[in-house]
XYZ file of C-alpha atoms in Angstrom:
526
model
C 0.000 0.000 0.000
C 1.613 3.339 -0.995
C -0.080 6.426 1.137
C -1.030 9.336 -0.326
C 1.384 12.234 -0.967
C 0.521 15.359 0.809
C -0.491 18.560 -2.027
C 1.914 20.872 -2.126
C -0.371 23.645 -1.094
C -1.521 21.926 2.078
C -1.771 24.597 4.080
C -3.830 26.686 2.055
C -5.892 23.847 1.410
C -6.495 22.903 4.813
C -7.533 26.622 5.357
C -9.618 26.858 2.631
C -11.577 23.260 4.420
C -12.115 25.004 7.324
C -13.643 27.713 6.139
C -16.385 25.946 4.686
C -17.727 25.212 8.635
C -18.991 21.950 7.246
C -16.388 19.528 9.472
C -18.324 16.945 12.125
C -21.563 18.980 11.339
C -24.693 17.267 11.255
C -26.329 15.317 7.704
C -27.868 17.744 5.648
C -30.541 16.740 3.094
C -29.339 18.940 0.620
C -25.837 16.705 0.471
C -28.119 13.396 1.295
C -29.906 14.146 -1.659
C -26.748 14.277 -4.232
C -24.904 10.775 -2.929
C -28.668 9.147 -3.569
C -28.772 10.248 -6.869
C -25.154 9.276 -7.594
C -25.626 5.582 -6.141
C -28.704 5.323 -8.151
C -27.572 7.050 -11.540
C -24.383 4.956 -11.681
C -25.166 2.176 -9.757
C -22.864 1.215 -7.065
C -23.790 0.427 -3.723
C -21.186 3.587 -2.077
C -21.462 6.758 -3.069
C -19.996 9.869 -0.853
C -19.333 13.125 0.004
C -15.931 13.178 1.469
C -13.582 15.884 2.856
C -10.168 15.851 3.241
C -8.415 17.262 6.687
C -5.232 16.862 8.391
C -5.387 13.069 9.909
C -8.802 11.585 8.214
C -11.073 11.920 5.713
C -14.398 12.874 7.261
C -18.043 11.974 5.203
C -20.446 15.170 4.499
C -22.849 12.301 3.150
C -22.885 8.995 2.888
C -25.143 6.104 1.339
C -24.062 2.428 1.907
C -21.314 3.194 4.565
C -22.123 2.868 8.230
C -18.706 5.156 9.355
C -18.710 8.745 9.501
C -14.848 8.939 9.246
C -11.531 6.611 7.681
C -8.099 7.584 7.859
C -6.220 9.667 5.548
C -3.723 7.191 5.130
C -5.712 4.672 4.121
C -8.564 6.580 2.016
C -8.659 6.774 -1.998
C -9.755 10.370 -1.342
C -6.637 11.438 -0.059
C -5.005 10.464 -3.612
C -8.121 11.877 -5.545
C -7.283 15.149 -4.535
C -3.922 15.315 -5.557
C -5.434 15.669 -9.561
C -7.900 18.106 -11.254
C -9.617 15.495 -13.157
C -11.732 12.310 -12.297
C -9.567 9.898 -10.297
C -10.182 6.083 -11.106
C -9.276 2.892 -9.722
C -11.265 0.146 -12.076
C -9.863 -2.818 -9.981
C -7.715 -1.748 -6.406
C -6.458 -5.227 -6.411
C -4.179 -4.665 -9.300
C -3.280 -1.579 -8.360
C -0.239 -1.078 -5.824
C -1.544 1.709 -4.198
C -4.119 -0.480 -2.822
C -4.211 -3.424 -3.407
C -3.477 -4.539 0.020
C -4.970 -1.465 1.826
C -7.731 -2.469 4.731
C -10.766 -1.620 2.834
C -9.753 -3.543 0.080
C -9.007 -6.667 1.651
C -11.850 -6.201 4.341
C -15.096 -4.510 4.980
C -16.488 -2.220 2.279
C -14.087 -4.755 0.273
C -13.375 -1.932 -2.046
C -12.470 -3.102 -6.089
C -13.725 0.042 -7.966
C -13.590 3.458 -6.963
C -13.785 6.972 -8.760
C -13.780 10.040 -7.335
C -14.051 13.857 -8.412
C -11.926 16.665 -6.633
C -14.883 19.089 -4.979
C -13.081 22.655 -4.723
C -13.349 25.187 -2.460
C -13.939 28.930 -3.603
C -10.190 29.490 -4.030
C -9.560 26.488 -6.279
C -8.337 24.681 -3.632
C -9.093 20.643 -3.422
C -11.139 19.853 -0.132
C -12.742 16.705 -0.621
C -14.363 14.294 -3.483
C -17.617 13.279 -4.822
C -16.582 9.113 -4.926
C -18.158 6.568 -6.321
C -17.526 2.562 -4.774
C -18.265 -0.575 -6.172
C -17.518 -4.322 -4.070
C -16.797 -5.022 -8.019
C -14.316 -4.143 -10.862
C -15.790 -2.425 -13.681
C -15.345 0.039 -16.365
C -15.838 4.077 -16.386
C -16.480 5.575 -19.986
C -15.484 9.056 -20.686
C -19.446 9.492 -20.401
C -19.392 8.224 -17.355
C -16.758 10.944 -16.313
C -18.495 14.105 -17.859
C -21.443 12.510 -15.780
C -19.584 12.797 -12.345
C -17.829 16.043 -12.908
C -21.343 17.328 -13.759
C -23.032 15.880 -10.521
C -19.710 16.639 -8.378
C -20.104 20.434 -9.294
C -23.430 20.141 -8.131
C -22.013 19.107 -4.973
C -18.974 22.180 -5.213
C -22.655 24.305 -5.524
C -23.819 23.200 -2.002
C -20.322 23.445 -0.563
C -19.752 26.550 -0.975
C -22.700 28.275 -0.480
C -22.826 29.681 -3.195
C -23.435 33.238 -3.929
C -26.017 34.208 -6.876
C -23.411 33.984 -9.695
C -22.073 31.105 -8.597
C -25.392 29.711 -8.360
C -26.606 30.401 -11.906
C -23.272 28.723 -12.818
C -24.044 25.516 -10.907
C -27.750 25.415 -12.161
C -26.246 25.557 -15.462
C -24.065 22.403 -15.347
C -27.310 20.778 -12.989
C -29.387 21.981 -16.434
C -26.254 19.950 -18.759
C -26.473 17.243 -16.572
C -30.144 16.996 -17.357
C -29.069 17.743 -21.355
C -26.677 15.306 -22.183
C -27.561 12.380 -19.886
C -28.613 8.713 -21.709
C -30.477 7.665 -19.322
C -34.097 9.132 -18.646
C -33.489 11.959 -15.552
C -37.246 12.434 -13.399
C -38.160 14.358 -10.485
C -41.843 13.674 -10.240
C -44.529 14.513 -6.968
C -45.201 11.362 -4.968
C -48.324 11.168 -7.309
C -45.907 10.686 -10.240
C -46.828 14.212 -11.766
C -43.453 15.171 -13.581
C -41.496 18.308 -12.279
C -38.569 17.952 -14.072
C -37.648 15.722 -16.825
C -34.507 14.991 -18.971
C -34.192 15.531 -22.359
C -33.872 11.517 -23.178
C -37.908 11.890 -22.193
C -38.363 13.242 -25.635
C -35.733 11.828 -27.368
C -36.764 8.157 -26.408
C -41.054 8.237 -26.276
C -41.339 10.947 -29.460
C -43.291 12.870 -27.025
C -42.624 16.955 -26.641
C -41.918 18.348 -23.043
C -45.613 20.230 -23.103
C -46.850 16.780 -23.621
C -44.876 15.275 -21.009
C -45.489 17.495 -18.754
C -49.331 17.287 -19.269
C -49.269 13.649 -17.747
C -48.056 11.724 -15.282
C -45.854 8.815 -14.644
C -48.974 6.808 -14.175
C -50.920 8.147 -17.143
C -47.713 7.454 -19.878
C -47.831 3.502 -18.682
C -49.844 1.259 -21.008
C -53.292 0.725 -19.287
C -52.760 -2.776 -18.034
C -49.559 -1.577 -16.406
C -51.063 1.259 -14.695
C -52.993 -0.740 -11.174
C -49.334 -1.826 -10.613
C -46.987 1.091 -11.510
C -49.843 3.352 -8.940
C -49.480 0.235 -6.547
C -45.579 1.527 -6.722
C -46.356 5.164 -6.246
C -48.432 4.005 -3.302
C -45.008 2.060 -1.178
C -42.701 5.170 -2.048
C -45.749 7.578 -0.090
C -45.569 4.424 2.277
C -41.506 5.599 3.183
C -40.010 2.720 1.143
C -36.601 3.885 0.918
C -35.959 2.725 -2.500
C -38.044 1.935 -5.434
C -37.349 -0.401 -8.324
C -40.107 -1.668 -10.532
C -40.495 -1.975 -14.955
C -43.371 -1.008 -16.860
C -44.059 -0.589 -20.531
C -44.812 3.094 -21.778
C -46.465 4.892 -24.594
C -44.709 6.789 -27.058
C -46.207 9.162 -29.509
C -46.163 7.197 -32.520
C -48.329 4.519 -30.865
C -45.822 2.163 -29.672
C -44.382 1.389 -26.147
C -40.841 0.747 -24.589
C -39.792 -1.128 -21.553
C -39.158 0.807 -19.023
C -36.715 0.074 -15.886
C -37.265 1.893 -13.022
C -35.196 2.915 -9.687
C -36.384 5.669 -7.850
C -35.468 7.125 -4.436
C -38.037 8.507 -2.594
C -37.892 11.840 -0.264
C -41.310 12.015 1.673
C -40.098 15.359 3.809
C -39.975 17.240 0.148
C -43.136 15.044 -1.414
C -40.752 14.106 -4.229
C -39.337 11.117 -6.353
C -35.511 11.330 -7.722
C -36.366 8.725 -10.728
C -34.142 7.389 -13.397
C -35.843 5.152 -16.406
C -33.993 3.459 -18.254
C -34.633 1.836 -21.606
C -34.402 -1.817 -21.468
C -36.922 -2.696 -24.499
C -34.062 -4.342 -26.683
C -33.195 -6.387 -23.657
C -36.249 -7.502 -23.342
C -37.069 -8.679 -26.436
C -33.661 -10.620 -26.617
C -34.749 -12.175 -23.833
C -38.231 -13.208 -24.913
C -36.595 -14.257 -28.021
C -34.254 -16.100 -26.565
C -36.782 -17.854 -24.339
C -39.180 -18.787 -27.007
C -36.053 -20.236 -29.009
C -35.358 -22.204 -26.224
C -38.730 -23.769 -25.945
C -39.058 -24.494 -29.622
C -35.873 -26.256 -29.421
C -36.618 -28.083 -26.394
C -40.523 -28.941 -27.719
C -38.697 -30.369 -30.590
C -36.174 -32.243 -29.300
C -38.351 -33.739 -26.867
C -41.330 -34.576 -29.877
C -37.962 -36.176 -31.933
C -37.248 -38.245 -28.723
C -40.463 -39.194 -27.998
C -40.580 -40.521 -31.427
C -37.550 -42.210 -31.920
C -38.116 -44.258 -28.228
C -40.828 -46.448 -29.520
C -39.431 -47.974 -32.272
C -35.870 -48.083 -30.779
C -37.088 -49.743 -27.722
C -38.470 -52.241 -30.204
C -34.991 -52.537 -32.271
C -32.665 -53.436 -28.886
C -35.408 -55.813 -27.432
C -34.777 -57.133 -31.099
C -31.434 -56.907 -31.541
C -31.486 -58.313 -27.462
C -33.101 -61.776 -29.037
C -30.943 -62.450 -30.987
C -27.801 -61.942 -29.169
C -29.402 -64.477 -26.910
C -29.557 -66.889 -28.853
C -33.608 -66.761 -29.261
C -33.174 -67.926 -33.227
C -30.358 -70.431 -32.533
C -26.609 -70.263 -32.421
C -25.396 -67.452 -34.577
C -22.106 -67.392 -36.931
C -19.138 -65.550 -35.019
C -18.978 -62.408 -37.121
C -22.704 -61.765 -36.847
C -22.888 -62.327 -33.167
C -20.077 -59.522 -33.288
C -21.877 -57.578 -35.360
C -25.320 -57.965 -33.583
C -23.572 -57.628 -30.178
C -22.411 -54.277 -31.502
C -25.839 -53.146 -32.685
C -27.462 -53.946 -29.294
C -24.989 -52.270 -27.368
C -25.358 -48.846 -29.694
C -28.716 -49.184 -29.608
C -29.078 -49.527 -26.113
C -26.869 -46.280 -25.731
C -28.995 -44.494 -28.272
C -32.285 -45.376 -26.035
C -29.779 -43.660 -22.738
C -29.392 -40.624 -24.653
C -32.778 -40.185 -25.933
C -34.222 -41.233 -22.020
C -31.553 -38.528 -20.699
C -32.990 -35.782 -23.296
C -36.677 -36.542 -22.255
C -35.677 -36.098 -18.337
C -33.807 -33.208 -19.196
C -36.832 -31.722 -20.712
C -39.044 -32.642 -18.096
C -36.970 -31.224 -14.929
C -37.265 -27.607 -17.637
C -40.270 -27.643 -18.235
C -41.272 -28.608 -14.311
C -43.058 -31.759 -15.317
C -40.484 -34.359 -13.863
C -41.951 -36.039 -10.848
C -40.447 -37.070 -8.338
C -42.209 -39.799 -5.303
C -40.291 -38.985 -2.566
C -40.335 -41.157 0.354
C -38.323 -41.818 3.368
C -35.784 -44.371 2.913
C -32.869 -46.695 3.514
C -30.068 -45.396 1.880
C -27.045 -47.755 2.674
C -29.257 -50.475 0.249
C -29.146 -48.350 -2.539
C -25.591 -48.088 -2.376
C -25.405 -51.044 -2.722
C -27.930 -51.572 -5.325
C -25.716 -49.138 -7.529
C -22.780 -50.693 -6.914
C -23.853 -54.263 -7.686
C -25.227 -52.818 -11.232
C -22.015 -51.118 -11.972
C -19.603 -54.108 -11.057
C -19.432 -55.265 -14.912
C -18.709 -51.954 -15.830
C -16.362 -51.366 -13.712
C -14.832 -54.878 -15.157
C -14.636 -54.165 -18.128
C -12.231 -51.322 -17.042
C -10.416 -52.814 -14.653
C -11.057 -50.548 -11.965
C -12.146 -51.884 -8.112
C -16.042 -50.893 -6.759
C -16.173 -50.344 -2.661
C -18.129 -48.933 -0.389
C -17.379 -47.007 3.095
C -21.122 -47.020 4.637
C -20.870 -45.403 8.230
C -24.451 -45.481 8.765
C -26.019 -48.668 7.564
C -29.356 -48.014 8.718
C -29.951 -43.691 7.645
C -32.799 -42.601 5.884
C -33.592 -39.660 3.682
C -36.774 -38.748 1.843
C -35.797 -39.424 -1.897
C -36.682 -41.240 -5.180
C -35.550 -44.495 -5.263
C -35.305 -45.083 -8.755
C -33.773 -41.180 -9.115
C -31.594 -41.591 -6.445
C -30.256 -44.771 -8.415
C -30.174 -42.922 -11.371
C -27.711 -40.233 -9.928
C -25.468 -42.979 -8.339
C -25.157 -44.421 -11.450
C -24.149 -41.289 -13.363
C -21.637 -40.659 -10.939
C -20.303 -44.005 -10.925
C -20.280 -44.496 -14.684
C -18.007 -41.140 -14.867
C -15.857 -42.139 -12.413
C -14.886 -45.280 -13.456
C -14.752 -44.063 -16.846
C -12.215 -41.955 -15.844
C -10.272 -44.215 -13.377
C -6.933 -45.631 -14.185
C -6.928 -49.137 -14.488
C -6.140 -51.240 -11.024
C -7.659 -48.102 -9.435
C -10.542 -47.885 -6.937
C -13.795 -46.136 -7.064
C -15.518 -45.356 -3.613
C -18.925 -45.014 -2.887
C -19.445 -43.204 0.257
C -22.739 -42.433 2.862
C -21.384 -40.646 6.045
C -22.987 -37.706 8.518
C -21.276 -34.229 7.938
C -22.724 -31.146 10.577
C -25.915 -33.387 11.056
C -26.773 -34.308 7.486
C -26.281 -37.069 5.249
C -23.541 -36.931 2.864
C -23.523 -39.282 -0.276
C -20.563 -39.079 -2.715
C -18.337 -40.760 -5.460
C -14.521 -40.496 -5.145
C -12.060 -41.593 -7.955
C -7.840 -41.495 -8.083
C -8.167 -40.244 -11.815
C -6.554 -37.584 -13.416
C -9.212 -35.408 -11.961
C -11.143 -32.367 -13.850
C -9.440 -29.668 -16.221
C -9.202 -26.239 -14.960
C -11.180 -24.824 -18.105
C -13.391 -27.247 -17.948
C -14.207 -26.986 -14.369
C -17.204 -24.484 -14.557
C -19.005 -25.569 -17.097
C -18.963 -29.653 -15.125
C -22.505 -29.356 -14.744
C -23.501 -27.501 -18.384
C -26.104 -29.683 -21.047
C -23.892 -31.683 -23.211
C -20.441 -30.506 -21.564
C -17.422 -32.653 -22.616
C -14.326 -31.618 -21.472
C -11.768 -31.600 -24.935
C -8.606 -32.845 -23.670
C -8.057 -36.174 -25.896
C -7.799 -38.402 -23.365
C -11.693 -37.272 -22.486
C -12.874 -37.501 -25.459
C -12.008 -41.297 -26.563
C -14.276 -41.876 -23.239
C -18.042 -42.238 -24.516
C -20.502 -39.963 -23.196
C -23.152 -37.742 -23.989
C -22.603 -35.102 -21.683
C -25.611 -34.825 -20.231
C -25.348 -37.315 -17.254
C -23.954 -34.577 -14.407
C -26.345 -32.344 -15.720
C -29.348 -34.512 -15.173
C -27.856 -35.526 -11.719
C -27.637 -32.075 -10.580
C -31.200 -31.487 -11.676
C -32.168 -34.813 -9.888
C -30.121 -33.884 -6.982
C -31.736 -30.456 -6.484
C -34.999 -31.821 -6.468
C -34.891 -34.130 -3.242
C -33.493 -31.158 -1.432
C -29.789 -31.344 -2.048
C -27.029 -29.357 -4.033
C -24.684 -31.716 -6.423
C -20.778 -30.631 -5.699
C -17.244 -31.407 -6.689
C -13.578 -31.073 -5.401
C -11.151 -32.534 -7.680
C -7.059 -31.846 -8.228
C -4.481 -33.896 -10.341
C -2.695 -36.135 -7.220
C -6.174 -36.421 -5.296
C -8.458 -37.407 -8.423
C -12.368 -35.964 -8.074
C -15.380 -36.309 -5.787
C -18.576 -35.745 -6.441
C -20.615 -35.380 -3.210
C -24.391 -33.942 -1.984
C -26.052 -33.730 1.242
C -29.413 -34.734 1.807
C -31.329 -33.653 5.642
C -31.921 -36.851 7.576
C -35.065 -38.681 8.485
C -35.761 -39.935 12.062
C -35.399 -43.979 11.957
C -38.612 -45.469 11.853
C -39.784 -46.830 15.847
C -39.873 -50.504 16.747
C -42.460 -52.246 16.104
C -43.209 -54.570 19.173
């Protein structure tokens, strides 16, 4: 952490503070009222007034800080000051200034600040209009005109200012209100407008006489207006903030999506509003969502489909490889062997589709029931031991609680052991073990799968539990799969109360691992 330099005209500086008479003086409404508006317009959850003295740097106005006070040598301020321009920090944990100051590494947990020099009368730097965000982001150069513009409102108040100085300062309030993107309100608590922004006109078509003329309520389509009045109604109520969307007219007859947030002040009777436009986004969205249900309407008609007459062709092919029609020639027992098997993997994928559709959709039910669990274990186990042949890898089970129950799905429950298991032995060098596992962790039941594989690629890692996610290293990818198995168990998992997790490394290979809430054992029956 490097502290902040001290200005070279400190003294004057510090005189200059002082004779503002604003030091450990009580809030003031008129300073409330700008760090509101500054939280809200560029939404971060921090947003200050902040003066600068000898030892600290002491808050005028605050909004999501409890402290009145920080000290100098720890505060972003202190540095703000030392330029004339905008002073940002887009991520204080790549920056050496900061990046292991206090507030950075603890409470606010500070990763984006920016902050505006507010000047006394004599040009001197007192104290910042600063922005903070728990997150890194971006500031634009619109972004930067925007704070100047709202810190000299703040300069306006500090200085108390003088009628000159006050037309000057309404001026840059009435730029503010000019140039901003976003749609600027202050409206009565009945949503009449008072004051409006010129991206009003510029967005609905309609002229400021006509704007004017209505209301907030009136300019919502009519079946939006008994909810955007039920809004009006909690902000008169003394909700402190107000966030809400609602579709509204424009002149040539259509409508735009508007997004609300809106800060009420019930001493004044008035609403500090910003709209913003979020029409585009919607209809991406919608778009998005219908695309999704086409595809998953026709995946699931094409699966539905397919299933019948598959079903038919491996209980077929099935016959025949037992022998139903006699001995068969070598070569087309290999070849009908090989059919079965792909067909029967076919029907797996096509029955893994269908679930996935249903647990979408919300039609996948589920019988849940308290239940043994240690015999399902072993049920899973015992259907996986030819698999797990066939690879060469060892099946056990470390069962500390043979008789602990848990309201699930049998036949799901299975169906998520044996996705586990499949993967792991899949992925398990030969002469390896797989472990199946039922213990009690902090008073819950904990079910899990561990392998000594290679475990999971970093990349790959956070998309585990993604439709159809394969990771690509080579290796993975001579393994057949569809994808879709972790998917469906985390689904399946979620739905009897649990939440499907992993730990995996190189040396320690992977487990996979939920907890399910315990049911009392059933009593004796005499």
């Amino acid at each position: 952490m490097l502290p902040p330099p001290t200005p070279s005209d400190e003294p004057r500086r510090l005189q200059a503070l002082r004779s503002l008479c604003l030091l450990d003086t009580p809030a003031h409404e008129r300073f409330d009222r700008i760090v509101r508006a500054a939280a809200h317009l560029f939404r971060v959850p921090i947003s200050l007034v902040s003066l600068v003295d000898e030892n600290r740097q002491w808050f005028k106005a605050r909004i999501g800080l409890d402290g009145t006070e920080t000290p100098r040598e720890l505060s972003f301020c202190a540095h703000a000051i030392l330029s004339p321009s905008t002073f940002i920090v887009p991520d204080a944990l790549k920056d050496p200034r900061f990046h292991d100051n206090p507030f950075v590494l603890g409470a606010p947990f500070v990763r984006f600040y920016a902050g505006h020099p507010l000047r006394a009368t004599d040009g001197s730097r007192v104290g910042t209009l600063c922005l903070i965000d728990s997150r890194p982001r971006d500031f634009s150069d619109a972004d930067r005109t925007a704070l100047a513009d709202m810190a000299a409102w703040a300069e306006g108040e500090l200085n108390a200012l003088d009628e000159r100085e006050a037309r000057t300062a309404l001026e840059q309030q009435e730029r503010f209100f000019e140039v901003s993107v976003d749609m600027l309100c202050i409206a009565a608590m009945d949503g009449t407008f008072l004051r409006l922004s010129r991206a009003w006109s510029r967005t609905l078509g309609f002229s400021d006489a006509e704007l004017y003329s209505t209301s907030l309520v009136d300019l919502a389509l009519e079946e939006d207006r008994a909810d955007t009045s039920r809004h009006l109604a909690r902000a008169r109520e003394g909700i402190p903030v107000l966030q809400f969307e609602h579709r509204a007219r424009c002149r040539d007859g259509t409508w735009r999506w508007l997004q609300w947030n809106a800060v009420p002040d019930p001493e004044e009777g008035l609403l500090y509003a910003v709209a913003r436009d979020v029409t585009q986004a919607r209809t991406l969205e919608e778009e998005r969502q219908r695309v999704e249900r086409m595809k998953n309407e026709f995946i699931a008609t094409v699966s539905h489909e397919l299933r019948t007459p598959l079903t038919s062709i491996r209980g077929s092919l099935g016959l025949l490889s037992g022998g139903i029609l006699g001995p068969l020639d070598a070569q087309v027992a290999q070849m009908v062997g090989i059919a079965h098997k792909n067909s029967e993997r076919l029907l797996r994928l096509i029955n893994d589709i269908l679930d996935l559709e249903k647990m979408e959709s919300g039609r996948l039910d589920l019988n849940l029931a308290p239940t043994e669990v240690a015999p399902l274990l072993a049920q899973a186990l015992q259907a996986h031991q030819g698999y797990a042949d066939e690879y060469g890898v060892r099946l056990e089970a470390v069962v500390d609680l043979p008789h602990a129950r848990a309201r699930v799905d049998e036949d799901r429950f299975i169906q998520v052991l044996a996705n586990l298991l499949s993967n792991a032995i899949k992925f398990s060098p030969q002469g390896e073990r797989v472990t199946l596992f039922l213990t009690r962790e902090d008073g819950v039941l904990r079910v899990g799968v561990q392998d000594h594989g290679p475990g999971i690629p970093e990349a790959f890692q956070s998309r585990v539990f993604q439709k159809f996610a394969q990771a690509d290293a080579s290796d993975t990818r001579k393994r057949p799969g569809t994808g879709l198995g972790l998917s469906i168990a985390h689904g399946l998992v979620a739905r009897m109360g649990g939440t499907l997790r992993f730990s995996t490394s190189p040396s320690a290979g992977t487990r996979f691992s939920f907890d399910l809430p315990e049911c009392e054992p059933e009593p004796d029956v005499a």
